[in-house]
Amino acid sequence: MRFMLSLFDPEGYWDSVSEEQMGAALDEHRAFARFLGERGIEFSGEAVMPAGEAVTLRPSDDGVSVAKAPFAERREDFAGFYLVDCADLEEALEIAAHCPMGAGVEVRPVWSAPS
């Protein structure tokens, strides 16, 4: 069963960190990737640009409206994600507890369409 670990950071965090802090954070993610590999957990993931770079499309009476803004305003920035293949939610939560936290990690099952 696949789960998405959504990563969040305090708003504007990456604009305020030093190169040393950035390097330390990246080292934490490399260590988490090694942890997943050692556990035999299949995974993928990416970091994303800050919310200020987001463009949102929404349906409107005129077709599609486009806004240079995140989908939802929040105090934390969606920073990236990991997709992990785990036996169940319990294992996904145990794995997520080892993930670099930032402002938090949301664990959500990935929906699979029926065949």
Coordinates of N, CA, C and O in Angstrom, one line a residue:
M1 N 0.9 -1.2 0.0 CA 0.0 0.0 0.0 C 0.9 1.2 0.0 O 1.9 1.3 0.7
R2 N 0.6 2.2 -0.8 CA 1.4 3.4 -0.9 C 0.8 4.5 -0.1 O -0.4 4.7 0.0
F3 N 1.7 5.3 0.5 CA 1.3 6.5 1.3 C 2.2 7.7 0.9 O 3.3 7.5 0.5
M4 N 1.6 8.8 0.9 CA 2.3 10.1 0.7 C 2.6 10.7 2.0 O 1.7 10.9 2.8
L5 N 3.9 11.0 2.2 CA 4.3 11.8 3.4 C 4.5 13.2 2.9 O 5.4 13.5 2.2
S6 N 3.5 14.1 3.2 CA 3.6 15.5 2.7 C 4.4 16.3 3.8 O 4.1 16.2 5.0
L7 N 5.4 17.0 3.3 CA 6.3 17.7 4.2 C 5.9 19.2 4.2 O 5.7 19.8 3.1
F8 N 6.0 19.8 5.4 CA 5.6 21.2 5.5 C 6.8 21.9 6.3 O 7.4 21.3 7.2
D9 N 7.0 23.1 5.9 CA 8.0 24.0 6.6 C 7.3 25.3 7.0 O 6.3 25.7 6.4
P10 N 7.8 26.0 8.1 CA 7.2 27.3 8.4 C 7.3 28.2 7.2 O 8.3 28.1 6.4
E11 N 6.3 29.0 7.0 CA 6.3 29.9 5.9 C 7.5 30.8 5.8 O 8.0 31.3 6.8
G12 N 8.1 30.8 4.6 CA 9.3 31.6 4.4 C 10.6 31.0 5.0 O 11.7 31.7 4.9
Y13 N 10.6 29.8 5.5 CA 11.7 29.3 6.2 C 13.0 29.2 5.3 O 14.0 29.6 5.7
W14 N 12.8 28.7 4.1 CA 14.0 28.6 3.2 C 14.6 29.9 2.8 O 15.7 29.9 2.3
D15 N 13.8 31.0 2.9 CA 14.4 32.3 2.5 C 15.3 32.8 3.6 O 16.1 33.7 3.4
S16 N 15.2 32.2 4.8 CA 15.9 32.7 6.0 C 17.1 31.8 6.5 O 17.8 32.2 7.4
V17 N 17.3 30.7 5.9 CA 18.3 29.8 6.4 C 19.6 30.0 5.7 O 19.7 30.4 4.6
S18 N 20.7 29.7 6.5 CA 22.0 29.8 5.9 C 22.3 28.6 5.0 O 21.6 27.6 5.1
E19 N 23.4 28.7 4.3 CA 23.9 27.6 3.5 C 24.2 26.4 4.4 O 23.9 25.2 4.0
E20 N 24.7 26.6 5.5 CA 25.0 25.6 6.5 C 23.8 24.9 6.9 O 23.7 23.6 7.0
Q21 N 22.7 25.6 7.3 CA 21.5 25.1 7.7 C 20.8 24.3 6.5 O 20.2 23.2 6.8
M22 N 20.9 24.8 5.3 CA 20.4 24.1 4.2 C 21.1 22.8 4.0 O 20.4 21.8 3.8
G23 N 22.4 22.8 4.1 CA 23.2 21.6 3.9 C 22.8 20.6 5.0 O 22.7 19.4 4.7
A24 N 22.6 21.0 6.2 CA 22.2 20.1 7.3 C 20.9 19.5 7.0 O 20.6 18.3 7.3
A25 N 19.9 20.3 6.5 CA 18.6 19.8 6.2 C 18.7 18.7 5.1 O 18.0 17.7 5.2
L26 N 19.4 19.0 4.1 CA 19.6 18.0 3.0 C 20.3 16.8 3.5 O 19.9 15.7 3.0
D27 N 21.2 16.9 4.4 CA 21.8 15.7 5.0 C 20.8 14.8 5.7 O 20.8 13.6 5.7
E28 N 19.8 15.5 6.4 CA 18.8 14.8 7.1 C 17.9 14.0 6.1 O 17.5 12.8 6.4
H29 N 17.7 14.6 5.0 CA 16.9 13.9 3.9 C 17.7 12.7 3.3 O 17.1 11.7 3.0
R30 N 19.0 12.9 3.1 CA 19.8 11.8 2.6 C 19.8 10.7 3.6 O 19.7 9.5 3.2
A31 N 19.9 11.0 4.9 CA 19.9 9.9 5.9 C 18.5 9.2 5.9 O 18.4 8.0 6.1
F32 N 17.4 10.0 5.7 CA 16.1 9.3 5.7 C 16.0 8.4 4.5 O 15.5 7.3 4.6
A33 N 16.5 8.8 3.3 CA 16.5 8.0 2.1 C 17.3 6.7 2.4 O 16.9 5.6 2.0
R34 N 18.5 6.8 3.1 CA 19.3 5.6 3.4 C 18.5 4.7 4.4 O 18.4 3.5 4.2
F35 N 17.8 5.3 5.4 CA 16.9 4.5 6.3 C 15.9 3.7 5.5 O 15.7 2.6 5.7
L36 N 15.2 4.4 4.5 CA 14.2 3.7 3.7 C 14.8 2.6 3.0 O 14.3 1.5 2.9
G37 N 16.0 2.8 2.3 CA 16.7 1.8 1.6 C 17.0 0.6 2.4 O 16.9 -0.5 2.0
E38 N 17.6 0.9 3.6 CA 18.0 -0.2 4.5 C 16.8 -1.0 5.0 O 16.9 -2.2 5.2
R39 N 15.6 -0.4 5.1 CA 14.4 -1.1 5.5 C 13.7 -1.8 4.3 O 12.8 -2.5 4.4
G40 N 14.2 -1.6 3.1 CA 13.7 -2.2 1.9 C 12.3 -1.5 1.5 O 11.6 -2.1 0.8
I41 N 12.2 -0.3 1.9 CA 10.9 0.4 1.6 C 11.1 1.1 0.2 O 12.0 1.9 0.0
E42 N 10.3 0.8 -0.8 CA 10.3 1.4 -2.1 C 9.8 2.9 -1.9 O 8.8 3.1 -1.2
F43 N 10.4 3.8 -2.5 CA 10.0 5.2 -2.3 C 10.5 6.1 -3.5 O 11.3 5.7 -4.2
S44 N 9.8 7.2 -3.5 CA 10.3 8.3 -4.4 C 9.9 9.6 -3.7 O 9.1 9.6 -2.7
G45 N 10.4 10.7 -4.2 CA 10.0 12.0 -3.5 C 10.7 13.1 -4.2 O 11.6 13.0 -5.0
E46 N 10.2 14.3 -3.9 CA 10.7 15.5 -4.5 C 10.5 16.7 -3.5 O 9.5 16.7 -2.7
A47 N 11.3 17.7 -3.6 CA 11.1 18.9 -2.9 C 10.4 19.8 -3.9 O 10.5 19.7 -5.1
V48 N 9.6 20.8 -3.4 CA 8.9 21.7 -4.3 C 9.3 23.1 -3.9 O 9.7 23.4 -2.8
M49 N 9.1 24.0 -4.9 CA 9.4 25.4 -4.6 C 8.4 26.0 -3.6 O 7.3 25.5 -3.4
P50 N 8.7 27.2 -3.0 CA 7.8 27.8 -2.0 C 6.5 28.2 -2.6 O 6.3 28.3 -3.8
A51 N 5.5 28.4 -1.8 CA 4.1 28.7 -2.2 C 4.0 29.9 -3.1 O 3.2 30.0 -3.9
G52 N 4.9 30.8 -2.9 CA 4.9 32.0 -3.7 C 5.2 31.7 -5.2 O 4.9 32.6 -6.1
E53 N 5.7 30.5 -5.5 CA 5.9 30.1 -6.9 C 4.7 29.4 -7.5 O 4.7 29.1 -8.7
A54 N 3.7 29.1 -6.7 CA 2.5 28.3 -7.2 C 1.6 29.1 -8.1 O 1.4 30.3 -7.9
V55 N 1.0 28.4 -9.0 CA -0.1 28.9 -9.8 C -1.2 28.0 -9.7 O -1.1 26.7 -9.8
T56 N -2.4 28.5 -9.4 CA -3.6 27.6 -9.2 C -4.6 27.9 -10.3 O -4.9 29.0 -10.6
L57 N -5.2 26.8 -10.8 CA -6.2 26.8 -11.8 C -7.5 26.4 -11.1 O -7.5 25.4 -10.4
R58 N -8.6 27.1 -11.3 CA -9.9 26.7 -10.8 C -11.0 26.9 -11.9 O -10.9 27.7 -12.7
P59 N -12.0 26.0 -11.8 CA -13.1 26.1 -12.7 C -13.8 27.4 -12.5 O -14.0 27.8 -11.3
S60 N -14.3 28.1 -13.6 CA -15.1 29.3 -13.4 C -16.2 29.3 -14.5 O -16.1 28.4 -15.4
D61 N -17.1 30.2 -14.4 CA -18.2 30.3 -15.4 C -17.6 30.6 -16.8 O -18.2 30.2 -17.8
D62 N -16.4 31.2 -16.9 CA -15.8 31.5 -18.1 C -14.8 30.5 -18.6 O -14.0 30.7 -19.5
G63 N -14.7 29.3 -17.9 CA -13.8 28.3 -18.3 C -12.9 28.0 -17.1 O -13.3 27.3 -16.2
V64 N -11.7 28.5 -17.2 CA -10.7 28.3 -16.1 C -10.1 29.6 -15.7 O -9.7 30.4 -16.5
S65 N -10.1 29.9 -14.4 CA -9.4 31.1 -13.9 C -8.0 30.6 -13.4 O -7.8 29.6 -12.9
V66 N -7.0 31.5 -13.6 CA -5.7 31.3 -13.2 C -5.2 32.3 -12.2 O -5.4 33.5 -12.4
A67 N -4.6 31.9 -11.1 CA -4.2 32.8 -10.1 C -2.7 32.4 -9.7 O -2.4 31.3 -9.5
K68 N -1.8 33.4 -9.6 CA -0.5 33.2 -9.2 C -0.5 33.2 -7.6 O -0.2 34.2 -7.0
A69 N -0.9 32.0 -7.1 CA -1.1 31.9 -5.7 C -1.2 30.4 -5.4 O -1.6 29.6 -6.2
P70 N -0.9 30.0 -4.1 CA -1.2 28.6 -3.8 C -2.6 28.3 -3.7 O -3.5 29.2 -3.6
F71 N -3.0 27.0 -3.7 CA -4.4 26.6 -3.7 C -5.1 27.0 -2.5 O -6.2 27.5 -2.5
A72 N -4.4 26.9 -1.3 CA -5.0 27.4 0.0 C -3.9 28.2 0.7 O -2.7 27.8 0.7
E73 N -4.3 29.3 1.3 CA -3.4 30.1 2.1 C -3.2 29.3 3.4 O -4.2 28.8 4.0
R74 N -2.0 29.3 3.9 CA -1.7 28.6 5.2 C -0.4 29.2 5.7 O 0.3 29.9 5.0
R75 N -0.2 29.0 7.0 CA 1.0 29.5 7.6 C 2.3 28.6 7.3 O 3.4 29.1 7.5
E76 N 2.0 27.4 6.9 CA 3.1 26.5 6.5 C 3.2 26.4 5.0 O 2.1 26.5 4.4
D77 N 4.4 26.2 4.5 CA 4.5 25.9 3.0 C 4.6 24.4 2.8 O 5.3 23.7 3.6
F78 N 3.9 23.9 1.8 CA 4.0 22.6 1.4 C 5.4 22.5 0.7 O 5.7 23.3 -0.2
A79 N 6.3 21.7 1.3 CA 7.7 21.7 0.9 C 8.1 20.6 0.0 O 9.2 20.7 -0.7
G80 N 7.4 19.5 0.0 CA 7.8 18.3 -0.7 C 7.1 17.1 -0.3 O 6.2 17.2 0.6
F81 N 7.5 16.0 -0.8 CA 6.8 14.7 -0.4 C 7.7 13.5 -0.7 O 8.6 13.6 -1.4
Y82 N 7.3 12.5 0.0 CA 7.8 11.1 -0.3 C 6.6 10.3 -0.6 O 5.6 10.4 0.1
L83 N 6.8 9.4 -1.5 CA 5.8 8.3 -1.7 C 6.5 7.0 -1.2 O 7.6 6.7 -1.7
V84 N 5.9 6.4 -0.2 CA 6.5 5.2 0.3 C 5.5 4.0 0.2 O 4.3 4.2 0.3
D85 N 6.1 2.8 0.0 CA 5.3 1.6 -0.1 C 5.4 0.8 1.2 O 6.5 0.3 1.5
C86 N 4.3 0.8 1.9 CA 4.3 0.2 3.3 C 3.2 -0.9 3.3 O 2.3 -0.8 2.6
A87 N 3.3 -1.7 4.3 CA 2.3 -2.8 4.5 C 1.0 -2.2 4.9 O -0.1 -2.7 4.5
D88 N 1.0 -1.2 5.8 CA -0.2 -0.6 6.3 C 0.0 0.8 6.9 O 1.2 1.2 6.9
L89 N -1.0 1.4 7.4 CA -0.9 2.7 8.0 C 0.1 2.7 9.2 O 0.9 3.6 9.4
E90 N 0.0 1.7 10.0 CA 0.9 1.6 11.2 C 2.4 1.7 10.8 O 3.2 2.4 11.4
E91 N 2.8 0.9 9.7 CA 4.1 1.0 9.3 C 4.4 2.3 8.7 O 5.5 2.9 8.9
A92 N 3.5 2.9 7.9 CA 3.7 4.3 7.3 C 4.0 5.3 8.4 O 4.8 6.2 8.3
L93 N 3.2 5.2 9.5 CA 3.4 6.2 10.6 C 4.8 5.9 11.3 O 5.5 6.9 11.7
E94 N 5.2 4.7 11.4 CA 6.5 4.4 12.0 C 7.6 4.9 11.1 O 8.6 5.5 11.6
I95 N 7.4 4.8 9.8 CA 8.4 5.3 8.9 C 8.4 6.8 8.9 O 9.5 7.4 9.0
A96 N 7.3 7.4 8.9 CA 7.2 8.9 8.9 C 7.8 9.5 10.2 O 8.3 10.6 10.1
A97 N 7.8 8.8 11.3 CA 8.4 9.3 12.5 C 9.9 9.5 12.3 O 10.5 10.3 13.1
H98 N 10.5 8.9 11.3 CA 12.0 9.0 11.0 C 12.2 10.1 10.0 O 13.4 10.5 9.7
C99 N 11.2 10.7 9.4 CA 11.3 11.7 8.3 C 11.7 13.0 9.0 O 11.1 13.4 10.0
P100 N 12.5 13.8 8.3 CA 12.8 15.2 8.8 C 11.4 15.9 8.9 O 10.7 15.9 7.9
M101 N 11.2 16.5 10.0 CA 9.8 17.0 10.3 C 9.5 18.4 9.8 O 8.4 18.7 9.4
G102 N 10.5 19.3 9.8 CA 10.1 20.7 9.5 C 9.0 21.2 10.4 O 9.1 21.1 11.6
A103 N 7.9 21.7 9.8 CA 6.7 22.1 10.6 C 5.8 20.9 10.8 O 4.8 21.0 11.6
G104 N 6.0 19.8 10.1 CA 5.1 18.6 10.3 C 5.1 17.8 9.0 O 5.6 18.2 8.0
V105 N 4.6 16.5 9.2 CA 4.5 15.6 8.1 C 3.1 15.0 8.1 O 2.6 14.6 9.2
E106 N 2.4 15.1 7.0 CA 1.1 14.5 6.9 C 1.2 13.2 6.2 O 1.8 13.1 5.1
V107 N 0.6 12.2 6.7 CA 0.6 10.8 6.1 C -0.8 10.6 5.6 O -1.8 10.7 6.3
R108 N -0.8 10.3 4.3 CA -2.1 10.0 3.6 C -2.0 8.8 2.7 O -1.1 8.8 1.8
P109 N -2.9 7.9 2.7 CA -2.9 6.8 1.8 C -3.1 7.3 0.3 O -3.8 8.3 0.1
V110 N -2.4 6.7 -0.6 CA -2.6 7.0 -2.0 C -3.7 6.2 -2.6 O -3.7 4.9 -2.4
W111 N -4.7 6.8 -3.2 CA -5.8 6.1 -3.7 C -5.4 5.4 -5.0 O -4.7 5.9 -5.9
S112 N -5.9 4.1 -5.1 CA -5.6 3.3 -6.3 C -7.0 3.1 -7.0 O -7.9 2.6 -6.3
A113 N -7.1 3.4 -8.2 CA -8.3 3.2 -8.9 C -8.6 1.7 -9.1 O -7.6 1.0 -9.4
P114 N -9.8 1.3 -9.0 CA -10.1 -0.1 -9.2 C -9.8 -0.5 -10.7 O -10.0 0.3 -11.6
S115 N -9.4 -1.7 -10.9 CA -9.1 -2.2 -12.2 C -10.4 -2.4 -13.0 O -11.4 -2.8 -12.6

